[in-house]
Amino acid sequence: MHVFYDHIELATESPLQVIDITARVRERVAAQGLYDGMLTLLSRHTTARVNLNEREAQLQRDMVTFLKRLVPKDGDYLHNLAPVDDRHNAHSHLLGLFVNASETIPVRGGELMLGEWQSVFFIELDGPRPNRQVLLQYLGTTGEGGN
């Protein structure tokens, strides 16, 4: 059994953005040679998350609309009175309460065990941001022999 780490870096362009990172995750799993085990993805940010959901353009737009309605940016939030990094982003932190910071996906035969309609998304809640990162932790065996 092996444990190893990797990461995916990305930049975001919008205040709220849903980015499909499934292909990048699959590439990283293949590059690391994980054959059987578990992959855990973790957003290293309090205002960005990871999520498994359906990849469909209209649904992704619905996700953004839903998040905007759920916690409006112009709410009366105490955090905005003393922002840590000069960003009035209390709404982004509050949205984080409703979206996963991490996801764990089984891997079998070198393939992600996602459902037919599932994709892996990075959810930006406080963009645009030039440097975002998703940590990947692999736990399992490498190669077909189960090394």
XYZ file of N, CA, C and O in Angstrom:
588
model
N 0.850 -1.171 0.000
C 0.000 0.000 0.000
C 0.896 1.234 0.000
O 1.807 1.359 0.795
N 0.609 2.140 -0.903
C 1.372 3.373 -1.041
C 0.481 4.576 -0.722
O -0.712 4.559 -1.005
N 1.101 5.613 -0.170
C 0.438 6.904 0.017
C 1.321 7.932 -0.653
O 2.522 7.991 -0.392
N 0.753 8.710 -1.559
C 1.524 9.765 -2.199
C 0.624 10.935 -2.511
O -0.595 10.825 -2.498
N 1.261 12.075 -2.760
C 0.548 13.343 -2.906
C 0.884 14.019 -4.219
O 1.968 13.837 -4.765
N -0.039 14.840 -4.669
C 0.104 15.589 -5.902
C -0.825 16.793 -5.764
O -1.514 16.943 -4.759
N -0.853 17.633 -6.763
C -1.801 18.747 -6.730
C -2.094 19.210 -8.150
O -1.350 18.932 -9.080
N -3.208 19.903 -8.262
C -3.609 20.539 -9.513
C -3.684 22.035 -9.228
O -4.280 22.445 -8.230
N -3.067 22.818 -10.079
C -3.139 24.270 -9.951
C -4.036 24.824 -11.045
O -4.040 24.319 -12.162
N -4.799 25.848 -10.699
C -5.636 26.497 -11.694
C -5.886 27.943 -11.300
O -5.708 28.333 -10.150
N -6.258 28.718 -12.282
C -6.655 30.118 -12.082
C -8.141 30.206 -12.396
O -8.649 29.475 -13.245
N -8.824 31.113 -11.705
C -10.248 31.288 -11.960
C -10.488 32.686 -12.512
O -9.698 33.595 -12.291
N -11.587 32.833 -13.229
C -11.851 34.078 -13.951
C -13.109 34.810 -13.499
O -13.314 35.959 -13.879
N -13.964 34.164 -12.708
C -15.249 34.754 -12.333
C -15.444 34.714 -10.824
O -14.839 33.886 -10.144
N -16.324 35.554 -10.298
C -16.602 35.538 -8.862
C -17.107 34.169 -8.385
O -16.672 33.655 -7.373
N -18.039 33.587 -9.126
C -18.523 32.233 -8.886
C -18.309 31.452 -10.170
O -18.773 31.861 -11.240
N -17.586 30.344 -10.059
C -17.239 29.605 -11.270
C -17.206 28.115 -10.961
O -16.674 27.693 -9.925
N -17.765 27.327 -11.877
C -17.767 25.874 -11.779
C -16.850 25.353 -12.884
O -17.123 25.573 -14.072
N -15.759 24.696 -12.500
C -14.749 24.238 -13.455
C -14.659 22.719 -13.401
O -14.372 22.146 -12.341
N -14.876 22.074 -14.521
C -14.755 20.618 -14.604
C -13.268 20.252 -14.644
O -12.551 20.632 -15.574
N -12.807 19.547 -13.627
C -11.392 19.139 -13.571
C -11.239 17.627 -13.722
O -10.170 17.081 -13.462
N -12.274 16.943 -14.172
C -12.258 15.485 -14.277
C -11.099 14.995 -15.136
O -10.375 14.076 -14.737
N -10.906 15.570 -16.303
C -9.829 15.115 -17.196
C -8.467 15.300 -16.530
O -7.602 14.411 -16.620
N -8.277 16.422 -15.852
C -7.000 16.666 -15.171
C -6.779 15.673 -14.035
O -5.660 15.205 -13.819
N -7.847 15.327 -13.322
C -7.735 14.347 -12.247
C -7.376 12.985 -12.823
O -6.472 12.295 -12.322
N -8.042 12.594 -13.893
C -7.732 11.298 -14.532
C -6.281 11.254 -15.011
O -5.604 10.235 -14.863
N -5.813 12.356 -15.584
C -4.409 12.422 -16.031
C -3.445 12.246 -14.867
O -2.433 11.556 -14.993
N -3.752 12.859 -13.733
C -2.881 12.762 -12.556
C -2.878 11.340 -11.999
O -1.847 10.829 -11.587
N -4.045 10.695 -11.960
C -4.123 9.308 -11.484
C -3.278 8.408 -12.379
O -2.510 7.573 -11.896
N -3.393 8.592 -13.699
C -2.599 7.787 -14.636
C -1.111 8.069 -14.473
O -0.291 7.141 -14.466
N -0.738 9.329 -14.317
C 0.678 9.695 -14.169
C 1.279 9.105 -12.898
O 2.455 8.718 -12.886
N 0.486 9.037 -11.835
C 0.981 8.476 -10.575
C 0.962 6.949 -10.587
O 1.577 6.317 -9.742
N 0.223 6.367 -11.521
C 0.170 4.912 -11.629
C -0.718 4.237 -10.595
O -0.580 3.039 -10.342
N -1.650 4.979 -9.992
C -2.553 4.374 -9.012
C -3.435 3.351 -9.716
O -4.094 3.667 -10.709
N -3.433 2.122 -9.218
C -4.191 1.058 -9.860
C -5.452 0.710 -9.065
O -6.555 0.688 -9.618
N -5.300 0.450 -7.786
C -6.433 0.171 -6.914
C -6.256 0.946 -5.621
O -5.172 0.916 -5.021
N -7.325 1.630 -5.204
C -7.233 2.379 -3.962
C -8.241 3.503 -3.896
O -9.344 3.405 -4.440
N -7.811 4.587 -3.249
C -8.680 5.741 -3.041
C -7.929 7.015 -3.407
O -6.730 7.137 -3.146
N -8.651 7.937 -3.981
C -8.121 9.263 -4.270
C -8.965 10.262 -3.484
O -10.185 10.292 -3.626
N -8.296 11.060 -2.670
C -8.988 12.132 -1.965
C -8.531 13.455 -2.553
O -7.321 13.684 -2.713
N -9.481 14.307 -2.895
C -9.202 15.648 -3.399
C -9.617 16.640 -2.328
O -10.701 16.512 -1.758
N -8.781 17.630 -2.077
C -9.055 18.636 -1.063
C -8.771 20.022 -1.619
O -7.669 20.278 -2.107
N -9.757 20.906 -1.532
C -9.504 22.305 -1.863
C -8.722 22.903 -0.705
O -9.118 22.773 0.455
N -7.642 23.587 -1.010
C -6.802 24.165 0.038
C -7.217 25.606 0.336
O -6.411 26.395 0.788
N -8.471 25.914 0.092
C -8.970 27.279 0.250
C -10.301 27.269 0.985
O -11.118 26.367 0.792
N -10.538 28.308 1.776
C -11.803 28.401 2.493
C -12.908 28.976 1.614
O -14.084 28.909 1.986
N -12.542 29.517 0.459
C -13.547 30.099 -0.440
C -13.520 29.431 -1.816
O -13.867 30.034 -2.825
N -13.131 28.170 -1.833
C -13.206 27.357 -3.050
C -13.377 25.909 -2.599
O -12.852 25.509 -1.559
N -14.111 25.134 -3.367
C -14.464 23.778 -2.954
C -14.346 22.798 -4.112
O -14.150 23.194 -5.256
N -14.504 21.514 -3.798
C -14.584 20.473 -4.822
C -15.917 19.753 -4.654
O -16.477 19.706 -3.553
N -16.429 19.205 -5.748
C -17.754 18.615 -5.720
C -17.899 17.619 -6.856
O -17.328 17.809 -7.921
N -18.673 16.573 -6.613
C -19.054 15.639 -7.670
C -20.471 15.977 -8.087
O -21.356 16.115 -7.241
N -20.662 16.122 -9.389
C -21.992 16.443 -9.882
C -22.038 16.125 -11.373
O -21.049 15.686 -11.950
N -23.182 16.378 -11.971
C -23.362 16.122 -13.395
C -22.745 17.244 -14.224
O -22.881 18.424 -13.900
N -22.086 16.855 -15.312
C -21.518 17.839 -16.242
C -22.521 18.082 -17.361
O -22.713 17.239 -18.246
N -23.159 19.239 -17.269
C -24.110 19.669 -18.287
C -24.142 21.187 -18.208
O -24.304 21.751 -17.127
N -23.952 21.860 -19.316
C -23.750 23.311 -19.326
C -24.867 24.086 -18.623
O -24.599 25.002 -17.835
N -26.113 23.727 -18.878
C -27.216 24.452 -18.252
C -27.255 24.212 -16.742
O -27.549 25.133 -15.960
N -26.936 23.003 -16.330
C -26.906 22.692 -14.903
C -25.791 23.481 -14.215
O -25.976 23.986 -13.103
N -24.647 23.620 -14.871
C -23.553 24.400 -14.293
C -23.979 25.863 -14.124
O -23.650 26.489 -13.119
N -24.718 26.401 -15.074
C -25.251 27.759 -14.924
C -26.249 27.820 -13.761
O -26.261 28.777 -12.987
N -27.076 26.777 -13.646
C -28.019 26.705 -12.534
C -27.292 26.673 -11.192
O -27.757 27.275 -10.211
N -26.171 25.975 -11.128
C -25.396 25.906 -9.887
C -24.942 27.301 -9.458
O -25.070 27.677 -8.289
N -24.409 28.061 -10.395
C -23.948 29.421 -10.096
C -25.123 30.286 -9.664
O -25.043 31.005 -8.659
N -26.233 30.226 -10.380
C -27.422 31.002 -10.024
C -27.914 30.630 -8.629
O -28.242 31.500 -7.815
N -27.949 29.346 -8.340
C -28.388 28.880 -7.024
C -27.495 29.437 -5.916
O -27.985 29.934 -4.891
N -26.176 29.362 -6.099
C -25.255 29.859 -5.076
C -25.418 31.365 -4.861
O -25.394 31.846 -3.723
N -25.616 32.109 -5.947
C -25.841 33.555 -5.823
C -27.098 33.851 -5.017
O -27.124 34.776 -4.209
N -28.144 33.082 -5.238
C -29.407 33.295 -4.524
C -29.310 32.838 -3.071
O -29.926 33.436 -2.185
N -28.568 31.772 -2.834
C -28.456 31.194 -1.505
C -27.835 32.174 -0.511
O -28.346 32.360 0.600
N -26.710 32.779 -0.900
C -26.016 33.742 -0.036
C -25.638 34.948 -0.899
O -24.600 34.957 -1.549
N -26.466 35.974 -0.924
C -26.198 37.147 -1.761
C -24.904 37.869 -1.351
O -24.594 37.973 -0.161
N -24.198 38.347 -2.331
C -22.935 39.059 -2.092
C -23.147 40.334 -1.282
O -22.289 40.716 -0.483
N -24.267 41.001 -1.466
C -24.497 42.306 -0.832
C -25.196 42.202 0.525
O -25.761 43.169 1.019
N -25.117 41.046 1.177
C -25.721 40.886 2.495
C -24.984 41.696 3.558
O -23.877 42.195 3.342
N -25.605 41.828 4.698
C -25.052 42.589 5.820
C -24.229 41.637 6.690
O -24.713 41.108 7.690
N -22.946 41.419 6.319
C -22.097 40.435 6.978
C -21.025 41.117 7.823
O -20.323 42.014 7.355
N -20.862 40.675 9.065
C -19.877 41.250 9.970
C -18.446 41.063 9.483
O -17.600 41.931 9.682
N -18.170 39.924 8.851
C -16.813 39.656 8.352
C -16.340 40.761 7.394
O -15.155 41.065 7.339
N -17.255 41.348 6.665
C -16.884 42.390 5.703
C -16.460 43.691 6.384
O -15.864 44.557 5.751
N -16.748 43.833 7.681
C -16.322 45.032 8.404
C -14.825 45.022 8.705
O -14.218 46.073 8.893
N -14.240 43.836 8.746
C -12.803 43.705 9.015
C -12.225 42.566 8.190
O -11.775 41.549 8.724
N -12.217 42.714 6.862
C -11.752 41.612 6.013
C -10.257 41.337 6.197
O -9.458 42.249 6.370
N -9.900 40.074 6.168
C -8.520 39.651 6.381
C -7.608 40.097 5.242
O -6.499 40.563 5.474
N -8.055 39.964 4.014
C -7.202 40.295 2.861
C -7.817 41.389 1.985
O -7.619 41.405 0.777
N -8.554 42.291 2.603
C -9.204 43.407 1.922
C -10.275 42.973 0.920
O -10.692 43.773 0.089
N -10.704 41.722 0.989
C -11.790 41.245 0.140
C -13.061 41.167 0.976
O -13.073 40.539 2.015
N -14.102 41.779 0.513
C -15.401 41.666 1.177
C -16.038 40.364 0.701
O -16.859 40.355 -0.223
N -15.638 39.285 1.355
C -15.991 37.963 0.857
C -16.695 37.086 1.889
O -16.628 35.860 1.815
N -17.381 37.704 2.837
C -18.119 36.904 3.822
C -19.069 35.931 3.127
O -19.190 34.772 3.538
N -19.727 36.404 2.069
C -20.664 35.532 1.341
C -19.964 34.284 0.816
O -20.526 33.194 0.820
N -18.706 34.425 0.392
C -17.959 33.282 -0.136
C -17.683 32.253 0.952
O -17.801 31.043 0.729
N -17.302 32.719 2.126
C -17.072 31.808 3.246
C -18.372 31.122 3.662
O -18.370 29.926 3.974
N -19.472 31.863 3.654
C -20.758 31.274 4.019
C -21.217 30.248 2.991
O -21.762 29.196 3.350
N -20.971 30.514 1.709
C -21.302 29.527 0.669
C -20.525 28.233 0.887
O -21.025 27.145 0.608
N -19.300 28.362 1.395
C -18.478 27.185 1.667
C -19.114 26.224 2.658
O -18.779 25.033 2.679
N -20.053 26.721 3.471
C -20.757 25.841 4.398
C -21.625 24.810 3.677
O -21.973 23.780 4.241
N -21.970 25.085 2.414
C -22.909 24.247 1.678
C -22.274 23.388 0.585
O -22.982 22.656 -0.102
N -20.963 23.506 0.412
C -20.265 22.752 -0.633
C -19.090 22.024 0.020
O -18.456 22.551 0.928
N -18.787 20.839 -0.453
C -17.719 20.027 0.132
C -16.339 20.635 -0.073
O -16.025 21.111 -1.158
N -15.511 20.549 0.962
C -14.104 20.937 0.826
C -13.298 19.797 0.217
O -12.245 20.019 -0.375
N -13.806 18.552 0.350
C -13.073 17.396 -0.171
C -14.043 16.361 -0.723
O -15.222 16.358 -0.398
N -13.490 15.501 -1.541
C -14.219 14.353 -2.085
C -13.252 13.173 -2.121
O -12.055 13.354 -2.378
N -13.753 11.984 -1.869
C -12.951 10.767 -1.980
C -13.582 9.881 -3.044
O -14.798 9.657 -3.032
N -12.743 9.409 -3.968
C -13.214 8.612 -5.097
C -12.449 7.292 -5.123
O -11.214 7.298 -5.157
N -13.137 6.159 -5.133
C -12.447 4.884 -5.281
C -11.806 4.780 -6.675
O -12.334 5.328 -7.653
N -10.692 4.074 -6.731
C -10.004 3.816 -7.994
C -9.854 2.301 -8.132
O -9.404 1.621 -7.207
N -10.238 1.780 -9.284
C -10.112 0.343 -9.549
C -9.589 0.149 -10.958
O -10.111 0.739 -11.908
N -8.561 -0.631 -11.085
C -7.982 -0.875 -12.405
C -7.453 0.387 -13.052
O -7.453 0.506 -14.276
N -7.037 1.350 -12.240
C -6.507 2.609 -12.764
C -7.565 3.614 -13.169
O -7.242 4.684 -13.679
N -8.851 3.298 -12.952
C -9.951 4.170 -13.363
C -10.703 4.720 -12.164
O -10.938 3.998 -11.188
N -11.120 5.981 -12.262
C -11.989 6.561 -11.243
C -13.331 5.847 -11.280
O -13.900 5.645 -12.354
N -13.851 5.495 -10.128
C -15.123 4.769 -10.047
C -16.279 5.763 -9.942
O -17.112 5.681 -9.034
N -16.331 6.695 -10.872
C -17.402 7.684 -10.907
C -18.652 7.076 -11.539
O -18.552 6.162 -12.368
N -19.803 7.602 -11.157
C -21.046 7.191 -11.784
C -21.116 7.700 -13.214
O -20.331 8.564 -13.634
N -22.060 7.184 -13.961
C -22.189 7.502 -15.389
C -22.221 9.006 -15.665
O -21.643 9.482 -16.633
N -22.888 9.767 -14.819
C -23.060 11.195 -15.067
C -22.160 12.067 -14.205
O -22.223 13.290 -14.292
N -21.345 11.458 -13.352
C -20.539 12.242 -12.422
C -19.265 12.793 -13.034
O -18.580 12.103 -13.793
N -18.961 14.025 -12.668
C -17.698 14.677 -12.990
C -17.178 15.325 -11.713
O -17.921 15.509 -10.741
N -15.902 15.678 -11.729
C -15.273 16.333 -10.590
C -15.173 17.825 -10.909
O -14.635 18.207 -11.949
N -15.692 18.648 -10.003
C -15.703 20.091 -10.220
C -14.920 20.821 -9.144
O -14.956 20.449 -7.968
N -14.248 21.879 -9.570
C -13.684 22.860 -8.659
C -14.678 24.009 -8.650
O -15.055 24.512 -9.714
N -15.115 24.417 -7.463
C -16.123 25.461 -7.335
C -15.464 26.704 -6.738
O -15.101 26.710 -5.556
N -15.296 27.726 -7.558
C -14.744 29.008 -7.089
C -15.868 29.820 -6.480
O -16.904 30.026 -7.116
N -15.671 30.286 -5.248
C -16.687 31.076 -4.549
C -16.262 32.519 -4.349
O -17.061 33.333 -3.876
N -15.007 32.860 -4.688
C -14.474 34.195 -4.398
C -13.449 34.627 -5.442
O -12.357 35.052 -5.114
N -13.803 34.478 -6.696
C -12.866 34.811 -7.761
C -13.039 36.236 -8.243
O -13.871 36.976 -7.725
N -12.248 36.563 -9.226
C -11.216 35.710 -9.821
C -9.983 35.605 -8.914
O -9.672 36.511 -8.162
N -9.322 34.469 -9.034
C -8.108 34.197 -8.272
C -7.061 33.615 -9.215
O -7.347 32.695 -9.980
N -5.822 34.128 -9.162
C -4.788 33.666 -10.087
C -4.161 32.323 -9.722
O -3.566 31.664 -10.565
N -4.298 31.917 -8.449
C -3.616 30.693 -8.040
C -4.472 29.914 -7.049
O -4.511 30.241 -5.873
N -5.126 28.896 -7.547
C -5.911 28.001 -6.713
C -5.284 26.616 -6.798
O -4.628 26.280 -7.787
N -5.519 25.813 -5.764
C -4.865 24.516 -5.724
C -5.796 23.458 -5.128
O -6.487 23.715 -4.135
N -5.791 22.294 -5.752
C -6.497 21.129 -5.238
C -5.428 20.092 -4.900
O -4.623 19.713 -5.761
N -5.405 19.666 -3.649
C -4.478 18.635 -3.205
C -5.060 17.271 -3.548
O -6.268 17.054 -3.371
N -4.222 16.372 -4.044
C -4.635 15.007 -4.330
C -3.815 14.070 -3.456
O -2.586 14.147 -3.445
N -4.495 13.218 -2.701
C -3.829 12.200 -1.905
C -4.256 10.835 -2.440
O -5.445 10.538 -2.502
N -3.273 10.045 -2.818
C -3.520 8.711 -3.342
C -3.184 7.691 -2.261
O -2.143 7.791 -1.621
N -4.046 6.721 -2.080
C -3.808 5.631 -1.152
C -4.157 4.353 -1.881
O -5.306 4.174 -2.313
N -3.167 3.488 -2.086
C -3.470 2.254 -2.787
C -2.252 1.618 -3.396
O -1.119 1.904 -3.013
N -2.508 0.786 -4.375
C -1.452 0.060 -5.059
C -1.206 0.655 -6.436
O -2.105 1.249 -7.032
N 0.003 0.497 -6.910
C 0.358 0.990 -8.237
C 0.626 -0.192 -9.153
O 0.992 -1.277 -8.708
N 0.430 0.017 -10.442
C 0.685 -1.026 -11.431
C -0.332 -2.154 -11.366
O -1.007 -2.348 -10.365
N -0.448 -2.887 -12.446
C -1.425 -3.981 -12.517
C -1.136 -5.100 -11.541
O -2.021 -5.825 -11.148
N 0.113 -5.234 -11.152
C 0.486 -6.285 -10.210
C 0.124 -5.983 -8.783
O 0.295 -6.819 -7.912
N -0.347 -4.775 -8.515
C -0.734 -4.437 -7.156
C 0.443 -4.126 -6.260
O 0.436 -4.428 -5.074
N 1.503 -3.571 -6.828
C 2.710 -3.246 -6.040
C 2.443 -2.159 -5.030
O 1.764 -1.244 -5.223
